[in-house]
PDB file of C-alpha atoms in Angstrom:
ATOM      1  CA  MET A  13       0.003   0.087  -0.038  1.00  0.00           C
ATOM      2  CA  ARG A  14       1.383   3.321  -0.836  1.00  0.00           C
ATOM      3  CA  ALA A  15       1.978   5.590   1.953  1.00  0.00           C
ATOM      4  CA  GLY A  16      -0.223   8.354   0.616  1.00  0.00           C
ATOM      5  CA  ALA A  17      -3.248   6.171   0.715  1.00  0.00           C
ATOM      6  CA  HIS A  18      -2.901   5.261   4.508  1.00  0.00           C
ATOM      7  CA  MET A  19      -5.474   6.740   6.641  1.00  0.00           C
ATOM      8  CA  HIS A  20      -4.608   8.415   9.968  1.00  0.00           C
ATOM      9  CA  PRO A  21      -6.000   6.287  12.837  1.00  0.00           C
ATOM     10  CA  LEU A  22      -7.650   9.363  14.473  1.00  0.00           C
ATOM     11  CA  GLN A  23      -9.211  10.471  11.198  1.00  0.00           C
ATOM     12  CA  PRO A  24     -13.129   9.813  11.237  1.00  0.00           C
ATOM     13  CA  ALA A  25     -14.479   7.965   8.279  1.00  0.00           C
ATOM     14  CA  GLY A  26     -16.397  10.325   5.725  1.00  0.00           C
ATOM     15  CA  ALA A  27     -13.903  13.238   6.497  1.00  0.00           C
ATOM     16  CA  PRO A  28     -12.387  14.988   3.587  1.00  0.00           C
ATOM     17  CA  GLY A  29      -9.676  12.666   2.155  1.00  0.00           C
ATOM     18  CA  GLY A  30     -10.849   9.897   4.271  1.00  0.00           C
ATOM     19  CA  GLY A  31     -12.417   7.393   1.684  1.00  0.00           C
ATOM     20  CA  SER A  32     -16.278   6.538   1.829  1.00  0.00           C
ATOM     21  CA  GLY A  33     -18.501   7.310   4.640  1.00  0.00           C
ATOM     22  CA  ALA A  34     -21.992   8.633   5.482  1.00  0.00           C
ATOM     23  CA  PRO A  35     -22.735  11.728   3.476  1.00  0.00           C
ATOM     24  CA  GLY A  36     -21.931  14.844   5.361  1.00  0.00           C
ATOM     25  CA  HIS A  37     -24.799  16.733   4.270  1.00  0.00           C
ATOM     26  CA  SER A  38     -26.925  14.408   6.600  1.00  0.00           C
ATOM     27  CA  LEU A  39     -25.731  16.684   9.449  1.00  0.00           C
ATOM     28  CA  GLY A  40     -27.809  19.561   8.105  1.00  0.00           C
ATOM     29  CA  ARG A  41     -31.026  17.431   8.378  1.00  0.00           C
ATOM     30  CA  ARG A  42     -30.975  18.014  12.114  1.00  0.00           C
ATOM     31  CA  GLY A  43     -32.571  21.347  11.322  1.00  0.00           C
ATOM     32  CA  ARG A  44     -35.537  19.631   9.639  1.00  0.00           C
ATOM     33  CA  GLY A  45     -38.789  20.673  11.479  1.00  0.00           C
ATOM     34  CA  HIS A  46     -41.979  18.652  11.933  1.00  0.00           C
ATOM     35  CA  GLY A  47     -45.617  19.999  12.594  1.00  0.00           C
ATOM     36  CA  CYS A  48     -45.542  23.547  13.538  1.00  0.00           C
ATOM     37  CA  SER A  49     -42.454  24.795  11.923  1.00  0.00           C
ATOM     38  CA  GLY A  50     -41.113  27.253   9.584  1.00  0.00           C
ATOM     39  CA  PRO A  51     -38.612  26.686   6.785  1.00  0.00           C
ATOM     40  CA  SER A  52     -35.419  24.907   7.695  1.00  0.00           C
ATOM     41  CA  LEU A  53     -32.321  27.114   8.056  1.00  0.00           C
ATOM     42  CA  ALA A  54     -30.007  24.340   7.932  1.00  0.00           C
ATOM     43  CA  LYS A  55     -27.342  24.318   5.170  1.00  0.00           C
ATOM     44  CA  PRO A  56     -25.123  21.434   4.187  1.00  0.00           C
ATOM     45  CA  VAL A  57     -21.569  21.771   5.358  1.00  0.00           C
ATOM     46  CA  SER A  58     -19.303  22.317   2.416  1.00  0.00           C
ATOM     47  CA  GLY A  59     -16.609  19.624   2.022  1.00  0.00           C
ATOM     48  CA  LEU A  60     -18.195  16.906   4.187  1.00  0.00           C
ATOM     49  CA  GLY A  61     -18.973  13.838   2.295  1.00  0.00           C
ATOM     50  CA  ALA A  62     -18.069  15.358  -0.873  1.00  0.00           C
ATOM     51  CA  GLY A  63     -16.693  11.851  -2.156  1.00  0.00           C
ATOM     52  CA  THR A  64     -14.976  11.626  -5.474  1.00  0.00           C
ATOM     53  CA  GLY A  65     -16.225  11.317  -9.022  1.00  0.00           C
ATOM     54  CA  GLY A  66     -19.869  10.676  -9.873  1.00  0.00           C
ATOM     55  CA  GLU A  67     -20.657   9.505  -6.279  1.00  0.00           C
ATOM     56  CA  GLY A  68     -19.764  13.028  -5.046  1.00  0.00           C
ATOM     57  CA  ARG A  69     -21.683  14.725  -7.594  1.00  0.00           C
ATOM     58  CA  ALA A  70     -24.848  12.666  -6.822  1.00  0.00           C
ATOM     59  CA  ARG A  71     -24.479  13.496  -3.190  1.00  0.00           C
ATOM     60  CA  ARG A  72     -24.040  17.220  -4.009  1.00  0.00           C
ATOM     61  CA  GLY A  73     -27.142  17.000  -6.339  1.00  0.00           C
ATOM     62  CA  ALA A  74     -29.129  15.597  -3.501  1.00  0.00           C
ATOM     63  CA  VAL A  75     -28.760  18.609  -1.122  1.00  0.00           C
ATOM     64  CA  HIS A  76     -32.200  20.222  -0.783  1.00  0.00           C
ATOM     65  CA  PRO A  77     -32.898  23.867  -0.737  1.00  0.00           C
ATOM     66  CA  PRO A  78     -33.553  25.232   2.833  1.00  0.00           C
ATOM     67  CA  GLY A  79     -37.271  26.109   2.211  1.00  0.00           C
ATOM     68  CA  GLU A  80     -38.161  22.588   0.924  1.00  0.00           C
ATOM     69  CA  PHE A  81     -38.924  21.110   4.399  1.00  0.00           C
ATOM     70  CA  ARG A  82     -41.446  23.941   5.208  1.00  0.00           C
ATOM     71  CA  GLY A  83     -44.136  22.540   7.590  1.00  0.00           C
ATOM     72  CA  PRO A  84     -47.502  24.197   8.455  1.00  0.00           C
ATOM     73  CA  SER A  85     -47.516  27.072  10.610  1.00  0.00           C
ATOM     74  CA  CYS A  86     -48.952  26.779  14.115  1.00  0.00           C
ATOM     75  CA  ALA A  87     -51.721  29.134  13.091  1.00  0.00           C
ATOM     76  CA  ALA A  88     -52.741  27.015  10.090  1.00  0.00           C
ATOM     77  CA  VAL A  89     -52.727  23.867  12.255  1.00  0.00           C
ATOM     78  CA  ALA A  90     -54.923  25.731  14.904  1.00  0.00           C
ATOM     79  CA  LEU A  91     -57.337  26.941  12.203  1.00  0.00           C
ATOM     80  CA  ARG A  92     -57.684  23.429  10.711  1.00  0.00           C
ATOM     81  CA  SER A  93     -58.323  21.967  14.028  1.00  0.00           C
ATOM     82  CA  LEU A  94     -60.861  24.575  14.906  1.00  0.00           C
ATOM     83  CA  LEU A  95     -62.787  24.197  11.567  1.00  0.00           C
ATOM     84  CA  ALA A  96     -62.790  20.313  11.929  1.00  0.00           C
ATOM     85  CA  ALA A  97     -64.275  20.683  15.484  1.00  0.00           C
ATOM     86  CA  ASP A  98     -66.698  23.274  14.222  1.00  0.00           C
ATOM     87  CA  LEU A  99     -68.068  20.924  11.443  1.00  0.00           C
ATOM     88  CA  ARG A 100     -68.306  17.992  13.666  1.00  0.00           C
ATOM     89  CA  PHE A 101     -70.043  19.928  16.461  1.00  0.00           C
ATOM     90  CA  SER A 102     -72.312  21.707  14.028  1.00  0.00           C
ATOM     91  CA  ARG A 103     -73.308  18.355  12.622  1.00  0.00           C
ATOM     92  CA  GLN A 104     -74.154  16.926  16.019  1.00  0.00           C
ATOM     93  CA  LEU A 105     -76.382  20.041  16.776  1.00  0.00           C
ATOM     94  CA  GLY A 106     -78.299  19.771  13.435  1.00  0.00           C
ATOM     95  CA  VAL A 107     -80.944  17.921  15.083  1.00  0.00           C
ATOM     96  CA  CYS A 108     -83.654  19.534  12.943  1.00  0.00           C
ATOM     97  CA  ALA A 109     -81.807  19.369   9.551  1.00  0.00           C
ATOM     98  CA  GLY A 110     -84.548  16.846   8.230  1.00  0.00           C
ATOM     99  CA  GLU A 111     -87.843  15.273   9.036  1.00  0.00           C
ATOM    100  CA  ARG A 112     -86.161  12.047   9.994  1.00  0.00           C
ATOM    101  CA  SER A 113     -83.581  13.767  12.220  1.00  0.00           C
ATOM    102  CA  ALA A 114     -83.642  13.369  15.869  1.00  0.00           C
ATOM    103  CA  TRP A 115     -85.816  16.341  16.491  1.00  0.00           C
ATOM    104  CA  GLY A 116     -87.394  16.358  13.122  1.00  0.00           C
ATOM    105  CA  SER A 117     -90.860  17.009  14.472  1.00  0.00           C
ATOM    106  CA  ALA A 118     -89.736  20.568  15.632  1.00  0.00           C
ATOM    107  CA  ARG A 119     -88.595  21.591  12.135  1.00  0.00           C
ATOM    108  CA  PRO A 120     -91.815  23.596  11.227  1.00  0.00           C
ATOM    109  CA  LEU A 121     -91.456  25.597  14.457  1.00  0.00           C
ATOM    110  CA  LEU A 122     -87.884  26.454  13.675  1.00  0.00           C
ATOM    111  CA  ARG A 123     -88.849  27.433  10.112  1.00  0.00           C
ATOM    112  CA  LEU A 124     -91.192  29.834  11.485  1.00  0.00           C
ATOM    113  CA  LEU A 125     -88.378  31.359  13.569  1.00  0.00           C
ATOM    114  CA  GLU A 126     -86.416  31.354  10.159  1.00  0.00           C
ATOM    115  CA  VAL A 127     -88.875  33.641   8.618  1.00  0.00           C
ATOM    116  CA  SER A 128     -89.115  35.835  11.671  1.00  0.00           C
ATOM    117  CA  GLY A 129     -85.520  36.678  11.127  1.00  0.00           C
ATOM    118  CA  HIS A 130     -85.433  36.908   7.421  1.00  0.00           C
ATOM    119  CA  GLY A 131     -84.741  40.331   5.834  1.00  0.00           C
ATOM    120  CA  VAL A 132     -87.862  40.346   3.556  1.00  0.00           C
ATOM    121  CA  PRO A 133     -90.461  40.465   6.315  1.00  0.00           C
ATOM    122  CA  TRP A 134     -88.293  43.166   8.216  1.00  0.00           C
ATOM    123  CA  LEU A 135     -87.939  45.267   5.190  1.00  0.00           C
ATOM    124  CA  ALA A 136     -91.625  45.080   4.336  1.00  0.00           C
ATOM    125  CA  GLY A 137     -92.781  45.863   7.847  1.00  0.00           C
ATOM    126  CA  THR A 138     -90.389  48.778   8.266  1.00  0.00           C
ATOM    127  CA  LEU A 139     -91.709  50.249   4.878  1.00  0.00           C
ATOM    128  CA  TYR A 140     -95.134  49.716   6.044  1.00  0.00           C
ATOM    129  CA  GLY A 141     -94.606  51.354   9.202  1.00  0.00           C
ATOM    130  CA  LEU A 142     -92.965  54.411   7.424  1.00  0.00           C
ATOM    131  CA  GLY A 143     -95.930  54.747   5.147  1.00  0.00           C
ATOM    132  CA  ARG A 144     -98.503  54.819   8.143  1.00  0.00           C
ATOM    133  CA  SER A 145     -96.481  56.587  10.761  1.00  0.00           C
ATOM    134  CA  GLU A 146     -97.684  60.171  11.398  1.00  0.00           C
ATOM    135  CA  SER A 147     -95.042  61.022  14.197  1.00  0.00           C
ATOM    136  CA  PRO A 148     -91.957  62.679  13.117  1.00  0.00           C
ATOM    137  CA  ALA A 149     -89.902  60.845  15.973  1.00  0.00           C
ATOM    138  CA  GLY A 150     -91.403  57.501  14.764  1.00  0.00           C
ATOM    139  CA  ARG A 151     -90.526  58.189  11.224  1.00  0.00           C
ATOM    140  CA  GLU A 152     -86.878  58.930  12.247  1.00  0.00           C
ATOM    141  CA  VAL A 153     -86.554  55.627  14.170  1.00  0.00           C
ATOM    142  CA  LEU A 154     -88.122  53.603  11.190  1.00  0.00           C
ATOM    143  CA  LEU A 155     -86.132  55.314   8.533  1.00  0.00           C
ATOM    144  CA  ASN A 156     -82.832  54.626  10.518  1.00  0.00           C
ATOM    145  CA  LEU A 157     -84.115  51.001  10.935  1.00  0.00           C
ATOM    146  CA  LEU A 158     -84.718  50.666   7.262  1.00  0.00           C
ATOM    147  CA  PHE A 159     -80.958  52.063   6.748  1.00  0.00           C
ATOM    148  CA  ALA A 160     -79.722  49.423   9.303  1.00  0.00           C
ATOM    149  CA  LEU A 161     -81.507  46.393   7.436  1.00  0.00           C
ATOM    150  CA  LEU A 162     -80.149  47.505   4.017  1.00  0.00           C
ATOM    151  CA  LEU A 163     -76.728  47.943   5.494  1.00  0.00           C
ATOM    152  CA  ASP A 164     -77.044  44.401   7.006  1.00  0.00           C
ATOM    153  CA  LEU A 165     -77.911  43.036   3.645  1.00  0.00           C
ATOM    154  CA  VAL A 166     -75.095  44.550   1.727  1.00  0.00           C
ATOM    155  CA  LEU A 167     -72.281  43.858   4.421  1.00  0.00           C
ATOM    156  CA  VAL A 168     -73.356  40.178   4.738  1.00  0.00           C
ATOM    157  CA  ALA A 169     -73.522  39.736   0.982  1.00  0.00           C
ATOM    158  CA  VAL A 170     -69.923  41.191   0.562  1.00  0.00           C
ATOM    159  CA  VAL A 171     -68.582  38.866   3.239  1.00  0.00           C
ATOM    160  CA  LYS A 172     -70.284  35.799   1.951  1.00  0.00           C
ATOM    161  CA  GLY A 173     -68.926  36.567  -1.559  1.00  0.00           C
ATOM    162  CA  LEU A 174     -65.484  37.022  -0.394  1.00  0.00           C
ATOM    163  CA  VAL A 175     -65.420  34.016   2.009  1.00  0.00           C
ATOM    164  CA  ARG A 176     -67.516  31.677  -0.034  1.00  0.00           C
ATOM    165  CA  ARG A 177     -67.817  28.927   2.573  1.00  0.00           C
ATOM    166  CA  ARG A 178     -70.463  26.367   1.606  1.00  0.00           C
ATOM    167  CA  ARG A 179     -73.379  25.667   3.720  1.00  0.00           C
ATOM    168  CA  PRO A 180     -73.226  22.309   5.761  1.00  0.00           C
ATOM    169  CA  THR A 181     -73.678  19.142   3.816  1.00  0.00           C
ATOM    170  CA  HIS A 182     -76.656  18.074   5.918  1.00  0.00           C
ATOM    171  CA  ASN A 183     -78.668  21.331   5.011  1.00  0.00           C
ATOM    172  CA  LYS A 184     -81.721  21.076   3.009  1.00  0.00           C
ATOM    173  CA  MET A 185     -81.977  23.938   0.307  1.00  0.00           C
ATOM    174  CA  ASP A 186     -85.596  24.733   1.319  1.00  0.00           C
ATOM    175  CA  MET A 187     -84.915  28.203   2.801  1.00  0.00           C
ATOM    176  CA  PHE A 188     -87.312  31.096   2.557  1.00  0.00           C
ATOM    177  CA  VAL A 189     -86.578  33.562  -0.266  1.00  0.00           C
ATOM    178  CA  THR A 190     -82.878  33.143  -1.090  1.00  0.00           C
ATOM    179  CA  ILE A 191     -80.567  34.884  -3.541  1.00  0.00           C
ATOM    180  CA  SER A 192     -77.299  33.966  -5.143  1.00  0.00           C
ATOM    181  CA  VAL A 193     -75.027  34.584  -2.316  1.00  0.00           C
ATOM    182  CA  ASP A 194     -77.255  32.541  -0.038  1.00  0.00           C
ATOM    183  CA  LYS A 195     -75.538  29.347  -1.042  1.00  0.00           C
ATOM    184  CA  TYR A 196     -72.764  30.586   1.091  1.00  0.00           C
ATOM    185  CA  SER A 197     -73.041  30.109   5.000  1.00  0.00           C
ATOM    186  CA  PHE A 198     -70.475  32.614   6.391  1.00  0.00           C
ATOM    187  CA  PRO A 199     -71.595  34.693   8.284  1.00  0.00           C
ATOM    188  CA  SER A 200     -75.206  34.040   9.118  1.00  0.00           C
ATOM    189  CA  GLY A 201     -77.301  36.679   8.002  1.00  0.00           C
ATOM    190  CA  HIS A 202     -80.127  35.733  10.504  1.00  0.00           C
ATOM    191  CA  ALA A 203     -77.696  36.084  13.210  1.00  0.00           C
ATOM    192  CA  THR A 204     -76.422  39.564  12.204  1.00  0.00           C
ATOM    193  CA  ARG A 205     -79.821  40.753  11.651  1.00  0.00           C
ATOM    194  CA  ALA A 206     -81.099  39.364  14.917  1.00  0.00           C
ATOM    195  CA  ALA A 207     -78.191  40.809  16.995  1.00  0.00           C
ATOM    196  CA  MET A 208     -78.550  44.240  15.187  1.00  0.00           C
ATOM    197  CA  VAL A 209     -82.293  44.451  15.414  1.00  0.00           C
ATOM    198  CA  CYS A 210     -82.028  43.509  19.104  1.00  0.00           C
ATOM    199  CA  ARG A 211     -79.667  46.317  19.947  1.00  0.00           C
ATOM    200  CA  PHE A 212     -81.692  48.686  17.833  1.00  0.00           C
ATOM    201  CA  VAL A 213     -85.080  47.886  19.626  1.00  0.00           C
ATOM    202  CA  LEU A 214     -83.578  48.017  23.141  1.00  0.00           C
ATOM    203  CA  HIS A 215     -82.053  51.540  22.490  1.00  0.00           C
ATOM    204  CA  HIS A 216     -84.903  53.170  20.691  1.00  0.00           C
ATOM    205  CA  LEU A 217     -88.208  51.574  21.906  1.00  0.00           C
ATOM    206  CA  VAL A 218     -89.525  51.937  25.487  1.00  0.00           C
ATOM    207  CA  LEU A 219     -90.310  48.366  26.494  1.00  0.00           C
ATOM    208  CA  ALA A 220     -91.258  46.770  29.780  1.00  0.00           C
ATOM    209  CA  ILE A 221     -88.562  44.468  31.238  1.00  0.00           C
ATOM    210  CA  PRO A 222     -90.390  41.318  30.235  1.00  0.00           C
ATOM    211  CA  LEU A 223     -90.443  42.395  26.712  1.00  0.00           C
ATOM    212  CA  ARG A 224     -86.837  43.335  26.661  1.00  0.00           C
ATOM    213  CA  VAL A 225     -86.039  39.939  27.866  1.00  0.00           C
ATOM    214  CA  LEU A 226     -88.138  38.408  25.171  1.00  0.00           C
ATOM    215  CA  VAL A 227     -86.386  40.531  22.432  1.00  0.00           C
ATOM    216  CA  VAL A 228     -82.924  39.256  23.689  1.00  0.00           C
ATOM    217  CA  LEU A 229     -84.224  35.576  23.850  1.00  0.00           C
ATOM    218  CA  TRP A 230     -85.639  35.953  20.277  1.00  0.00           C
ATOM    219  CA  ALA A 231     -82.439  37.020  18.950  1.00  0.00           C
ATOM    220  CA  ILE A 232     -80.402  34.152  20.687  1.00  0.00           C
ATOM    221  CA  ILE A 233     -82.924  31.371  19.745  1.00  0.00           C
ATOM    222  CA  VAL A 234     -82.835  32.611  16.081  1.00  0.00           C
ATOM    223  CA  GLY A 235     -79.214  32.191  15.955  1.00  0.00           C
ATOM    224  CA  ILE A 236     -79.328  28.615  17.630  1.00  0.00           C
ATOM    225  CA  SER A 237     -82.142  27.634  15.136  1.00  0.00           C
ATOM    226  CA  ARG A 238     -79.887  28.176  12.174  1.00  0.00           C
ATOM    227  CA  VAL A 239     -77.504  25.409  13.503  1.00  0.00           C
ATOM    228  CA  MET A 240     -80.405  23.193  14.501  1.00  0.00           C
ATOM    229  CA  LEU A 241     -81.791  23.415  11.070  1.00  0.00           C
ATOM    230  CA  GLY A 242     -78.566  22.598   9.475  1.00  0.00           C
ATOM    231  CA  ARG A 243     -78.404  25.973   7.710  1.00  0.00           C
ATOM    232  CA  HIS A 244     -75.143  27.154   9.311  1.00  0.00           C
ATOM    233  CA  ASN A 245     -72.059  26.041  11.283  1.00  0.00           C
ATOM    234  CA  VAL A 246     -71.642  27.325  14.797  1.00  0.00           C
ATOM    235  CA  THR A 247     -68.694  29.705  13.808  1.00  0.00           C
ATOM    236  CA  ASP A 248     -71.186  31.206  10.953  1.00  0.00           C
ATOM    237  CA  VAL A 249     -73.698  32.108  13.786  1.00  0.00           C
ATOM    238  CA  ALA A 250     -71.023  33.254  16.318  1.00  0.00           C
ATOM    239  CA  PHE A 251     -69.325  35.514  13.849  1.00  0.00           C
ATOM    240  CA  GLY A 252     -72.939  36.747  12.793  1.00  0.00           C
ATOM    241  CA  PHE A 253     -73.794  37.806  16.357  1.00  0.00           C
ATOM    242  CA  ILE A 254     -70.529  39.718  16.600  1.00  0.00           C
ATOM    243  CA  MET A 255     -70.832  41.363  13.267  1.00  0.00           C
ATOM    244  CA  GLY A 256     -74.487  42.338  13.790  1.00  0.00           C
ATOM    245  CA  TYR A 257     -73.574  43.872  17.205  1.00  0.00           C
ATOM    246  CA  MET A 258     -70.950  45.903  15.641  1.00  0.00           C
ATOM    247  CA  GLN A 259     -73.237  46.938  12.688  1.00  0.00           C
ATOM    248  CA  TYR A 260     -75.470  48.851  15.287  1.00  0.00           C
ATOM    249  CA  ASN A 261     -72.394  51.003  16.083  1.00  0.00           C
ATOM    250  CA  VAL A 262     -72.229  51.986  12.362  1.00  0.00           C
ATOM    251  CA  VAL A 263     -75.919  52.929  12.277  1.00  0.00           C
ATOM    252  CA  LYS A 264     -75.536  54.970  15.496  1.00  0.00           C
ATOM    253  CA  TYR A 265     -72.619  56.785  14.218  1.00  0.00           C
ATOM    254  CA  PHE A 266     -74.374  57.655  10.891  1.00  0.00           C
ATOM    255  CA  TRP A 267     -77.807  58.157  12.444  1.00  0.00           C
ATOM    256  CA  LEU A 268     -80.178  59.869   9.905  1.00  0.00           C
ATOM    257  CA  SER A 269     -81.942  62.877  11.374  1.00  0.00           C
ATOM    258  CA  PRO A 270     -83.870  65.980   9.938  1.00  0.00           C
ATOM    259  CA  LEU A 271     -80.589  67.878  10.359  1.00  0.00           C
ATOM    260  CA  SER A 272     -78.214  65.319   8.758  1.00  0.00           C
ATOM    261  CA  ALA A 273     -80.452  64.248   5.884  1.00  0.00           C
ATOM    262  CA  PRO A 274     -83.180  66.989   5.620  1.00  0.00           C
ATOM    263  CA  ALA A 275     -84.106  66.047   1.992  1.00  0.00           C
ATOM    264  CA  LEU A 276     -84.727  62.509   2.808  1.00  0.00           C
ATOM    265  CA  PHE A 277     -86.955  63.362   5.574  1.00  0.00           C
ATOM    266  CA  ALA A 278     -88.747  65.894   3.325  1.00  0.00           C
ATOM    267  CA  VAL A 279     -89.572  63.108   1.155  1.00  0.00           C
ATOM    268  CA  TRP A 280     -91.329  60.965   3.785  1.00  0.00           C
ATOM    269  CA  ASN A 281     -93.146  63.982   5.187  1.00  0.00           C
ATOM    270  CA  GLN A 282     -95.031  64.624   2.102  1.00  0.00           C
TER     271      GLN A 282
END
């Protein structure tokens, strides 16, 4: 054996000039993450395991770019888990989704609640009240209620069109008066309307305490009924309540009065 080919006894296998051994770039894999992780920042150490000839070139070609081992972020994992739990829980609560469901006999009653929270009856009733009202204060309240209902329709349609979340698979498409965006479920328009109307009524109508409690219960039950009928997932309704609650703040900020919108009130006073 030639003297130049002799390996030093303390030299590890795979080191430069030390014959064949485990590829050195395997050390860079220690930075590879799993689960909630970002891109791997580990880089192969130059010169380790380079090998000779075609073997070395093959090993150098097998080195992966740092961003290839990108794992899902913690936020993405948490969101997926939340949505999975939401779908599972919503399906369990859809006890009136069909006539053969666990509480299928209560479905007609919940469909009456569905109509009570629908936009068409509220718009029709508000317009009728505006036409019949002879009190300037009453017309002001009703005109702002009309503004609130129209604002709700527009905002809900925009959000549904942006999110495009399909309705639950166990939902029956036999809903009362639907339009194109009603094939989407997020957020629940009934929940936004119920929450907004509830705040509006409590702030602008003088009601006895039992009636005020009934208004709040009506809003809550309308939201729950959307999940029981299979129309929406739980998160659709929860976000709808929050959105409707905030919508009233917009209505309050842009409150229409004879001073802020004299032309509009002149039309209704004729």
